[in-house]
Coordinates of C-alpha atoms in Angstrom, one line a residue:
M6 CA 0.0 0.0 0.0
A7 CA 1.4 3.4 -1.0
E8 CA 2.6 5.7 1.8
P9 CA 0.5 8.9 2.2
Q10 CA 2.2 11.8 0.6
P11 CA 2.7 15.0 2.5
P12 CA 0.7 18.0 1.3
A13 CA 2.3 19.7 -1.7
A14 CA 4.0 22.9 -1.1
T15 CA 2.6 26.1 -2.4
T16 CA 4.5 28.3 -4.7
D17 CA 5.9 30.2 -1.9
G18 CA 6.9 27.1 0.0
E19 CA 4.0 27.1 2.5
P20 CA 1.8 23.9 3.0
P21 CA -1.9 24.3 1.6
K22 CA -4.7 25.3 4.0
E23 CA -7.3 22.8 5.1
P24 CA -10.9 23.5 3.7
S25 CA -13.1 25.6 6.0
K26 CA -16.1 24.0 7.8
N27 CA -18.5 26.2 5.7
A28 CA -17.0 25.0 2.5
L29 CA -17.3 21.4 3.7
K30 CA -20.9 21.9 4.7
K31 CA -21.7 23.5 1.3
A32 CA -20.1 20.6 -0.5
Q33 CA -22.1 18.1 1.5
K34 CA -25.4 20.0 0.8
E35 CA -24.7 20.1 -2.9
K36 CA -24.0 16.3 -2.8
E37 CA -27.2 15.6 -1.0
K38 CA -29.2 17.9 -3.3
A39 CA -27.8 16.1 -6.4
E40 CA -28.6 12.7 -4.8
K41 CA -32.2 13.8 -4.1
K42 CA -32.6 15.2 -7.6
A43 CA -31.4 11.9 -9.1
A44 CA -33.7 9.9 -6.8
A45 CA -36.7 12.1 -7.8
K46 CA -35.9 11.7 -11.4
A47 CA -35.7 8.0 -11.0
R48 CA -39.1 7.9 -9.2
E49 CA -40.6 10.1 -11.9
L50 CA -39.3 7.8 -14.6
A51 CA -40.6 4.7 -12.7
E52 CA -44.0 6.3 -12.3
R53 CA -44.1 7.3 -16.0
T54 CA -43.2 3.8 -17.0
K55 CA -45.8 2.4 -14.7
Q56 CA -48.5 4.8 -16.1
Q57 CA -47.5 3.9 -19.7
A58 CA -47.7 0.2 -18.8
A59 CA -51.1 0.8 -17.2
A60 CA -52.3 2.8 -20.2
A61 CA -51.2 0.1 -22.5
E62 CA -53.4 -2.2 -20.5
D63 CA -56.3 0.3 -20.4
I64 CA -59.0 -1.1 -22.6
S65 CA -60.9 2.2 -22.5
K66 CA -58.0 4.5 -23.2
D67 CA -59.7 5.8 -26.5
A68 CA -63.2 6.1 -24.9
Y69 CA -62.6 8.9 -22.5
G70 CA -60.5 12.0 -21.9
E71 CA -60.4 15.7 -22.7
L72 CA -61.2 16.7 -26.3
P73 CA -59.0 19.2 -28.2
L74 CA -60.5 22.6 -28.6
I75 CA -63.3 22.4 -31.2
G76 CA -62.2 24.3 -34.3
S77 CA -58.4 23.8 -33.5
K78 CA -56.1 21.9 -35.8
D79 CA -56.0 19.0 -33.4
F80 CA -59.8 18.4 -33.3
K81 CA -61.2 15.9 -35.7
P82 CA -65.0 15.9 -36.1
T83 CA -66.7 12.5 -35.9
G84 CA -69.9 13.4 -37.8
A85 CA -71.9 11.4 -35.2
Q86 CA -75.6 12.4 -35.1
R87 CA -76.5 14.0 -31.8
S88 CA -79.6 13.2 -29.8
D89 CA -82.0 15.2 -27.7
L90 CA -82.9 13.9 -24.3
S91 CA -86.5 15.0 -24.7
D92 CA -86.8 12.1 -27.2
I93 CA -85.4 9.5 -24.9
A94 CA -88.6 7.5 -24.6
S95 CA -88.3 6.6 -28.3
L96 CA -84.6 5.7 -28.0
E97 CA -84.9 2.7 -25.6
D98 CA -82.1 0.2 -26.0
K99 CA -80.4 2.4 -28.7
E100 CA -76.9 3.8 -28.5
I101 CA -77.0 7.6 -28.6
V102 CA -74.5 10.5 -28.6
F103 CA -75.4 13.7 -26.9
R104 CA -73.9 16.9 -25.5
C105 CA -74.7 17.7 -21.8
W106 CA -73.1 19.0 -18.7
V107 CA -72.4 17.5 -15.3
E108 CA -74.7 18.4 -12.4
N109 CA -72.9 16.0 -10.1
A110 CA -70.8 12.8 -10.0
R111 CA -71.3 10.2 -7.3
P112 CA -68.5 7.6 -6.8
Q113 CA -69.6 4.1 -5.8
G114 CA -66.2 2.4 -5.2
A115 CA -63.5 1.9 -7.7
K116 CA -65.7 0.2 -10.3
L117 CA -68.8 2.3 -10.4
A118 CA -69.9 6.0 -10.8
F119 CA -73.3 7.7 -11.2
L120 CA -73.4 11.0 -13.0
N121 CA -76.4 13.4 -13.2
L122 CA -76.3 14.9 -16.7
R123 CA -78.3 17.8 -17.8
Q124 CA -79.4 19.0 -21.3
G125 CA -81.8 22.0 -21.3
L126 CA -84.4 21.4 -18.6
N127 CA -83.9 17.6 -18.8
T128 CA -81.6 15.6 -16.5
V129 CA -80.8 12.0 -16.7
Q130 CA -78.8 9.5 -14.6
A131 CA -75.7 8.0 -16.3
V132 CA -74.0 4.9 -15.2
V133 CA -70.2 4.3 -15.7
A134 CA -69.4 0.7 -14.6
A135 CA -66.2 -1.2 -15.0
S136 CA -66.5 -4.4 -17.0
E137 CA -64.6 -6.4 -19.6
T138 CA -65.1 -3.6 -22.1
L139 CA -64.8 -0.6 -19.7
S140 CA -61.8 0.0 -17.5
K141 CA -61.5 1.2 -13.9
H142 CA -59.4 4.0 -15.2
M143 CA -62.4 5.4 -17.1
V144 CA -64.6 5.0 -14.0
K145 CA -62.0 7.0 -12.0
F146 CA -62.0 9.7 -14.7
A147 CA -65.8 10.0 -14.7
Q148 CA -65.8 10.2 -10.9
N149 CA -63.5 13.3 -11.0
V150 CA -65.1 15.3 -13.8
S151 CA -65.8 18.7 -12.4
T152 CA -69.3 20.0 -11.9
E153 CA -70.7 22.0 -14.8
S154 CA -68.1 20.6 -17.3
T155 CA -69.5 20.2 -20.8
L156 CA -69.4 16.6 -22.0
V157 CA -70.0 14.5 -25.2
V158 CA -71.4 11.2 -24.0
T159 CA -72.1 8.0 -25.9
G160 CA -74.2 5.4 -24.2
T161 CA -77.2 3.1 -24.4
V162 CA -80.6 4.1 -23.2
K163 CA -81.9 1.6 -20.7
R164 CA -85.3 1.4 -18.9
V165 CA -85.0 1.2 -15.1
Q166 CA -87.2 -0.8 -12.7
E167 CA -87.6 1.9 -10.1
P168 CA -88.2 5.6 -10.9
I169 CA -85.1 7.7 -10.5
K170 CA -85.8 10.5 -8.0
S171 CA -82.7 12.6 -8.7
A172 CA -83.4 13.3 -12.4
T173 CA -86.3 14.7 -14.4
I174 CA -86.1 11.6 -16.7
K175 CA -87.3 9.0 -14.2
D176 CA -87.8 5.8 -16.3
F177 CA -84.6 5.7 -18.2
E178 CA -80.8 5.9 -17.6
I179 CA -77.7 6.0 -19.8
H180 CA -75.2 3.2 -19.7
V181 CA -72.1 5.0 -20.8
S182 CA -69.6 3.6 -23.2
K183 CA -67.7 6.8 -24.1
L184 CA -67.3 10.1 -22.2
F185 CA -65.3 13.1 -23.3
V186 CA -64.9 16.5 -21.7
E187 CA -65.5 19.1 -24.3
A188 CA -65.1 22.2 -22.0
K189 CA -63.8 21.8 -18.5
A190 CA -65.4 23.9 -15.7
H191 CA -63.1 25.5 -13.1
V192 CA -64.1 26.3 -9.5
L193 CA -67.5 28.0 -9.5
P194 CA -68.1 31.3 -7.7
L195 CA -71.7 30.2 -7.1
Q196 CA -73.2 26.7 -7.0
V197 CA -75.9 26.2 -9.6
E198 CA -77.9 24.2 -7.0
D199 CA -78.0 27.3 -4.8
A200 CA -79.7 29.2 -7.7
E201 CA -82.4 26.5 -7.8
R202 CA -83.4 27.4 -4.3
P203 CA -85.7 30.3 -3.2
L204 CA -84.3 33.8 -2.4
P205 CA -84.0 34.8 1.2
T206 CA -87.0 36.7 2.6
E207 CA -87.0 40.4 1.8
G208 CA -84.5 42.3 3.9
A209 CA -82.4 39.2 4.9
A210 CA -78.9 39.0 3.5
E211 CA -79.0 35.2 3.9
E212 CA -81.3 32.8 5.6
I213 CA -81.1 29.1 6.4
K214 CA -84.3 27.3 5.2
E215 CA -85.8 24.9 7.7
G216 CA -84.5 21.3 7.1
E217 CA -81.5 22.5 5.1
G218 CA -78.0 23.2 6.3
R219 CA -76.9 25.8 3.7
P220 CA -77.9 29.4 3.7
L221 CA -80.0 30.7 0.9
V222 CA -78.0 32.9 -1.5
G223 CA -79.0 36.5 -1.8
L224 CA -80.1 38.2 -5.0
N225 CA -77.1 40.5 -5.3
T226 CA -74.7 37.6 -5.1
R227 CA -76.6 35.8 -7.8
L228 CA -76.8 38.8 -10.1
N229 CA -73.0 39.4 -9.6
H230 CA -72.5 36.0 -11.1
R231 CA -75.4 36.0 -13.4
T232 CA -74.1 33.6 -16.0
I233 CA -73.8 30.9 -13.4
D234 CA -77.2 31.9 -11.8
L235 CA -78.9 31.7 -15.2
R236 CA -77.9 28.0 -15.5
A237 CA -80.5 27.0 -12.9
K238 CA -83.4 25.2 -14.4
I239 CA -85.8 27.5 -12.7
N240 CA -84.2 30.5 -14.4
H241 CA -84.3 28.8 -17.8
A242 CA -88.1 28.2 -17.2
I243 CA -88.6 31.8 -16.3
F244 CA -87.1 33.0 -19.6
V245 CA -88.9 30.3 -21.7
I246 CA -92.1 31.7 -20.2
K247 CA -91.0 35.3 -20.9
S248 CA -90.3 34.3 -24.5
G249 CA -93.7 32.6 -24.6
V250 CA -95.5 35.8 -23.5
C251 CA -93.9 37.7 -26.5
T252 CA -94.9 34.9 -28.9
L253 CA -98.5 34.9 -27.6
F254 CA -98.7 38.7 -27.7
Q255 CA -97.7 38.8 -31.4
E256 CA -99.8 35.7 -32.3
F257 CA -103.1 37.2 -30.8
L258 CA -102.6 40.7 -32.3
G259 CA -101.2 39.5 -35.6
Q260 CA -104.4 37.5 -36.2
R261 CA -106.3 40.7 -35.6
G262 CA -104.6 42.9 -38.1
F263 CA -101.8 44.5 -36.0
V264 CA -98.6 45.5 -37.8
L265 CA -95.3 45.0 -35.9
I266 CA -93.4 48.2 -35.8
Q267 CA -90.0 49.4 -34.4
T268 CA -89.9 52.9 -33.0
P269 CA -86.8 55.0 -32.2
K270 CA -85.3 54.9 -28.7
I271 CA -83.4 58.1 -29.1
L272 CA -85.7 61.1 -29.0
G273 CA -85.4 64.8 -29.4
A274 CA -87.9 65.4 -26.6
A275 CA -89.2 63.5 -23.6
S276 CA -92.4 61.6 -24.6
E277 CA -94.2 62.4 -21.4
G278 CA -93.2 65.9 -20.6
G279 CA -89.7 65.6 -19.2
A280 CA -90.1 63.5 -16.1
N281 CA -88.1 60.4 -15.4
V282 CA -86.1 60.4 -18.6
F283 CA -82.4 59.6 -19.2
E284 CA -80.6 62.5 -21.0
V285 CA -77.9 61.5 -23.4
K286 CA -75.3 63.4 -25.4
Y287 CA -76.2 63.1 -29.1
F288 CA -73.2 64.5 -31.0
D289 CA -73.5 68.3 -30.2
K290 CA -77.1 68.1 -29.1
K291 CA -79.2 66.8 -26.2
A292 CA -81.4 63.8 -26.6
F293 CA -83.4 61.4 -24.4
L294 CA -83.9 57.6 -24.1
A295 CA -87.5 56.8 -24.9
Q296 CA -89.6 56.2 -21.8
S297 CA -92.3 54.8 -24.1
P298 CA -93.0 54.5 -27.8
Q299 CA -96.1 56.7 -27.3
L300 CA -95.5 59.6 -29.7
A301 CA -94.4 57.3 -32.5
K302 CA -97.3 54.9 -32.0
Q303 CA -99.8 57.7 -32.4
M304 CA -98.0 59.2 -35.4
C305 CA -98.3 55.8 -37.0
I306 CA -102.1 55.9 -36.5
A307 CA -102.1 59.4 -38.0
S308 CA -100.2 57.8 -40.9
R309 CA -103.1 55.4 -41.6
F310 CA -101.7 52.4 -39.9
Q311 CA -104.9 51.3 -38.2
R312 CA -103.4 48.9 -35.7
V313 CA -99.7 48.7 -34.5
M314 CA -97.8 46.7 -31.9
E315 CA -94.3 46.8 -30.7
I316 CA -92.0 44.8 -28.4
G317 CA -89.0 46.9 -27.4
P318 CA -86.9 48.4 -24.6
V319 CA -88.3 51.2 -22.3
F320 CA -86.1 53.4 -20.2
R321 CA -87.4 55.1 -16.9
A322 CA -85.1 57.3 -14.8
E323 CA -87.0 56.6 -11.6
N324 CA -84.9 56.1 -8.5
S325 CA -87.1 53.3 -7.4
N326 CA -85.3 50.5 -5.6
T327 CA -88.4 48.3 -5.2
A328 CA -89.1 44.6 -6.0
R329 CA -91.2 45.6 -9.1
H330 CA -89.2 48.5 -10.7
L331 CA -86.4 48.5 -13.3
T332 CA -84.8 51.4 -15.1
E333 CA -84.8 49.4 -18.4
F334 CA -87.6 46.9 -19.1
T335 CA -89.4 45.5 -22.1
G336 CA -92.6 47.1 -23.2
L337 CA -95.4 45.3 -25.0
D338 CA -97.2 48.2 -26.7
L339 CA -100.1 48.6 -29.0
E340 CA -102.2 51.4 -30.5
M341 CA -105.3 51.1 -32.6
E342 CA -108.2 53.0 -34.1
F343 CA -111.6 52.5 -32.5
Q344 CA -115.0 53.2 -33.9
E345 CA -117.1 55.0 -31.2
N346 CA -115.8 54.2 -27.7
Y347 CA -112.4 53.5 -26.2
H348 CA -113.9 50.6 -24.3
E349 CA -113.6 48.7 -27.7
V350 CA -109.8 48.8 -27.1
M351 CA -110.1 47.9 -23.4
G352 CA -112.1 44.8 -24.5
L353 CA -109.4 43.7 -26.9
L354 CA -106.7 44.2 -24.3
E355 CA -108.6 42.2 -21.8
D356 CA -109.1 39.3 -24.3
L357 CA -105.4 39.5 -25.2
M358 CA -104.4 38.9 -21.6
L359 CA -107.0 36.1 -21.1
F360 CA -105.5 34.5 -24.2
I361 CA -102.0 34.8 -22.9
F362 CA -102.9 33.4 -19.4
K363 CA -104.8 30.4 -20.8
E364 CA -102.0 29.6 -23.3
L365 CA -99.4 29.9 -20.6
N366 CA -101.5 27.4 -18.6
S367 CA -101.4 24.9 -21.5
R368 CA -98.3 25.5 -23.6
Y369 CA -96.0 26.4 -20.8
K370 CA -97.4 24.4 -17.9
K371 CA -94.2 22.4 -17.4
E372 CA -92.2 25.6 -16.9
T373 CA -94.8 27.3 -14.8
D374 CA -95.1 24.3 -12.5
L375 CA -91.3 24.1 -12.1
V376 CA -91.1 27.7 -11.0
R377 CA -94.1 27.6 -8.7
S378 CA -92.7 24.4 -7.0
V379 CA -90.0 26.7 -5.6
Y380 CA -92.0 29.9 -5.2
H381 CA -95.3 28.6 -3.9
V382 CA -98.2 30.8 -5.1
E383 CA -101.9 30.2 -5.6
D384 CA -103.1 29.4 -9.1
F385 CA -103.9 32.5 -11.1
K386 CA -107.7 32.9 -11.0
L387 CA -109.1 33.8 -14.4
P388 CA -112.5 35.3 -15.4
E389 CA -114.3 34.4 -18.6
S390 CA -114.0 36.5 -21.7
G391 CA -116.3 39.5 -21.5
K392 CA -116.4 39.1 -17.7
V393 CA -113.2 40.7 -16.6
P394 CA -114.0 42.9 -13.6
R395 CA -114.0 46.5 -15.0
I396 CA -114.1 48.8 -12.0
P397 CA -114.5 52.6 -12.2
F398 CA -111.8 54.4 -10.3
T399 CA -114.3 56.0 -8.1
E400 CA -115.7 52.6 -7.1
G401 CA -112.2 51.4 -6.3
I402 CA -111.7 54.3 -4.0
K403 CA -115.0 53.5 -2.3
M404 CA -114.1 49.8 -1.9
L405 CA -110.8 50.9 -0.2
R406 CA -112.5 53.4 2.1
E407 CA -115.0 50.8 3.2
A408 CA -112.0 48.5 4.0
G409 CA -110.4 51.2 6.1
E410 CA -108.1 53.1 3.7
D411 CA -107.8 56.9 4.1
L412 CA -107.7 58.6 0.6
N413 CA -109.4 61.3 -1.4
D414 CA -111.5 61.0 -4.5
Y415 CA -108.7 61.9 -7.0
D416 CA -105.7 60.5 -5.2
D417 CA -103.3 58.2 -7.0
L418 CA -103.1 54.8 -5.4
T419 CA -100.0 53.7 -3.6
T420 CA -98.5 50.2 -4.1
P421 CA -99.9 48.9 -0.8
Q422 CA -103.3 50.3 -1.7
E423 CA -103.2 48.7 -5.2
K424 CA -102.4 45.3 -3.5
H425 CA -105.2 45.9 -1.0
L426 CA -107.7 46.6 -3.8
G427 CA -106.5 43.5 -5.6
R428 CA -107.4 41.4 -2.6
L429 CA -110.8 43.0 -2.4
V430 CA -111.4 42.4 -6.1
L431 CA -110.4 38.7 -5.7
E432 CA -112.7 38.3 -2.8
K433 CA -115.7 40.0 -4.5
Y434 CA -115.2 38.9 -8.2
G435 CA -113.0 35.8 -7.9
S436 CA -110.5 37.1 -10.4
D437 CA -106.7 37.9 -10.1
F438 CA -107.0 40.0 -13.3
Y439 CA -109.1 43.2 -13.5
T440 CA -109.2 46.7 -15.1
L441 CA -109.5 50.0 -13.3
D442 CA -111.2 52.6 -15.5
Q443 CA -111.6 56.4 -15.6
F444 CA -108.5 57.6 -13.7
P445 CA -108.1 61.2 -12.5
L446 CA -106.9 63.4 -15.3
A447 CA -104.2 65.2 -13.2
I448 CA -102.2 62.0 -12.7
R449 CA -102.2 61.0 -16.4
P450 CA -100.0 62.2 -19.3
A451 CA -101.0 65.4 -21.2
Y452 CA -102.2 63.4 -24.3
T453 CA -104.9 61.7 -22.4
M454 CA -108.5 62.4 -23.4
P455 CA -110.5 64.1 -20.6
S456 CA -113.7 62.2 -19.5
P457 CA -117.0 63.4 -20.7
H458 CA -118.6 62.5 -17.4
D459 CA -116.3 64.4 -15.1
P460 CA -113.6 67.0 -16.1
K461 CA -111.4 65.8 -13.3
L462 CA -111.4 62.2 -14.7
S463 CA -110.1 60.8 -18.0
N464 CA -110.7 58.1 -20.5
S465 CA -107.8 56.1 -19.2
Y466 CA -107.3 52.7 -17.5
D467 CA -104.8 50.4 -15.8
M468 CA -104.8 46.6 -15.7
F469 CA -103.7 44.6 -12.7
M470 CA -102.4 41.1 -11.9
R471 CA -102.6 40.0 -8.3
G472 CA -103.3 43.6 -7.3
Q473 CA -100.3 45.1 -9.1
E474 CA -100.3 47.2 -12.3
I475 CA -99.1 45.6 -15.5
L476 CA -100.6 48.1 -18.1
S477 CA -101.3 51.8 -18.3
G478 CA -103.4 52.9 -21.2
A479 CA -105.9 55.5 -22.4
Q480 CA -107.8 57.1 -25.3
R481 CA -105.4 59.7 -26.8
I482 CA -106.3 63.2 -27.8
H483 CA -106.5 63.1 -31.6
D484 CA -107.3 66.8 -32.1
A485 CA -104.3 69.1 -32.4
D486 CA -105.9 72.2 -30.8
L487 CA -107.2 70.3 -27.8
L488 CA -103.9 68.5 -27.4
A489 CA -101.9 71.8 -27.4
K490 CA -104.3 73.2 -24.8
Q491 CA -103.9 70.2 -22.5
M492 CA -100.1 70.2 -22.9
R493 CA -99.9 73.9 -21.9
A494 CA -102.2 73.2 -18.9
H495 CA -100.2 70.2 -17.8
D496 CA -98.1 70.2 -14.6
P497 CA -95.4 70.8 -15.5
P498 CA -96.4 72.6 -18.8
I499 CA -95.3 71.2 -22.1
D500 CA -94.6 73.5 -25.1
P501 CA -96.5 72.1 -28.1
D502 CA -94.2 74.1 -30.4
G503 CA -91.0 72.9 -28.7
P504 CA -88.3 70.7 -30.1
G505 CA -89.5 67.1 -30.7
M506 CA -93.2 68.1 -29.9
K507 CA -94.2 70.2 -32.9
D508 CA -94.1 67.4 -35.4
Y509 CA -96.1 65.2 -33.0
V510 CA -98.9 67.8 -32.5
D511 CA -99.0 68.8 -36.1
C512 CA -99.6 65.2 -37.3
F513 CA -103.1 65.6 -35.8
R514 CA -103.9 68.6 -38.0
Y515 CA -104.1 66.5 -41.1
G516 CA -107.0 64.2 -39.9
C517 CA -106.4 61.4 -37.4
P518 CA -109.1 58.9 -36.3
P519 CA -109.9 58.3 -32.6
H520 CA -107.5 55.9 -31.1
A521 CA -106.4 54.3 -27.9
G522 CA -103.8 51.8 -26.7
G523 CA -101.6 50.9 -23.8
G524 CA -98.2 49.5 -22.7
F525 CA -97.6 46.4 -20.7
G526 CA -94.5 45.7 -18.7
L527 CA -93.3 42.3 -19.9
E528 CA -91.3 41.6 -16.8
R529 CA -94.2 42.4 -14.5
I530 CA -96.5 40.0 -16.3
V531 CA -93.9 37.2 -15.8
Q532 CA -93.2 38.2 -12.2
F533 CA -96.9 38.2 -11.1
W534 CA -97.9 35.2 -13.2
L535 CA -95.2 33.1 -11.5
G536 CA -95.4 34.7 -8.1
L537 CA -91.7 35.7 -8.0
P538 CA -90.5 37.9 -5.2
N539 CA -88.4 40.3 -7.3
I540 CA -88.8 41.6 -10.9
R541 CA -85.0 41.4 -11.4
M542 CA -85.4 37.6 -11.7
T543 CA -87.3 38.2 -14.9
S544 CA -84.6 40.3 -16.6
L545 CA -81.5 38.6 -18.0
F546 CA -79.1 41.3 -16.9
P547 CA -81.3 43.7 -14.9
R548 CA -80.8 47.4 -14.8
D549 CA -81.9 49.4 -11.7
P550 CA -80.6 52.6 -10.0
Q551 CA -77.8 50.6 -8.4
R552 CA -76.8 48.1 -11.1
V553 CA -75.4 48.6 -14.6
A554 CA -73.3 45.3 -14.8
P555 CA -72.9 42.6 -15.7

């Protein structure tokens, strides 16, 4: 064995210095770090090899996973025909392909998973079960698909022996053979199931409903995350019904000769004299957002359009933060000639609403029942055609006084008084829908025809659902001189020769037939029909004094 050599001398003849303790420690740490890195790399390689081996044994490896972005260069369309779950009863024992999203996934051990899948208002139970043709890897993948992810599923429709309580489709389930994630959902700011539950009672930020452990989510939270909130089946039902009201409105009036028009929403003058309008900068001028299509509707009648209707936005600059007010809503408006009495128009309006109510009960019963199962409300009581309670304003005042209300003959009704009168009408006439006629002239717009019976009253009317106003209408003044006189006498006065008004007044100088009409608030019809606690639930992205987003 060789003898140990003495340390070599340095250039100046001195022996070298021993390494410091810090240097030794550093070298040791570097060594340990390198060893750990090598060990981790070895483990990673071993795990990858294991996964590759498992994948090679995965009989379902081509039947599940995340799809490439549709439209990307990696995505290859299959051309498979897609099915609608509403047709599932005719597809028994057939293999179908359909798009859906995940309401929830319920693991049942390593070999079984149940998924609740939704398409539109329909939900179905899907079964992913390990077998000789479906791997446990696919079951595990299905168990971990995130809630609200969009899927493309292939499976066979099978009839079940016991009704499935957790889905709307109760007699069938899907036995899954392929399952691909088309769009993965990340963590949700609001659970969709919370949006299926009722709002807290008015004034409560949150409230725990008896028998349930989670608090009810407030309206502001829902509206702040509206795209998630709108995924709830109850919200889909609300907007299907809202669409249905528009369809029925046009169907009824179209069959009676009404022409659908589109009037401007940027006006040179306020349509009702300057109150409650949004002023906008229009290039170098001042303009206003239309608070109704009133002036344009009447000008159409003067233009020999005998009957017109419109569905369009209405803007009201009212600082009203109530459960039935919006600053932007949808108006269902109409205007028409009549022959001798404005009650001809009232009769048509009443029949229009009876038609809408009855068709909602039949064509949209499923959606109505779904919403009312959450917001419990009495069935809407309807009178027969020609028997809608038509109550003079003075009689309504009398009914309220006899019930203890303190008000004068020509006072406008407050919201609580309207609701009180609605209860009295329901008790006396058995109807949730009625008309109040001959309103005081002082509380109506300047273009309203004065009553021939009392100069303090007018040929005007409102219609109500469950004691709350849904329509305001009247006979309009069709004589230019009388209109100009009433405009000057209005409080506040309106200049008939002013900008935006002169053309309107002048159109009646060339011969215009007697006419009347009205404007419904679409959102109110939906709110009161369904018994919803807040009108914001009937507007996709509601606008009120506090909210202009999303």
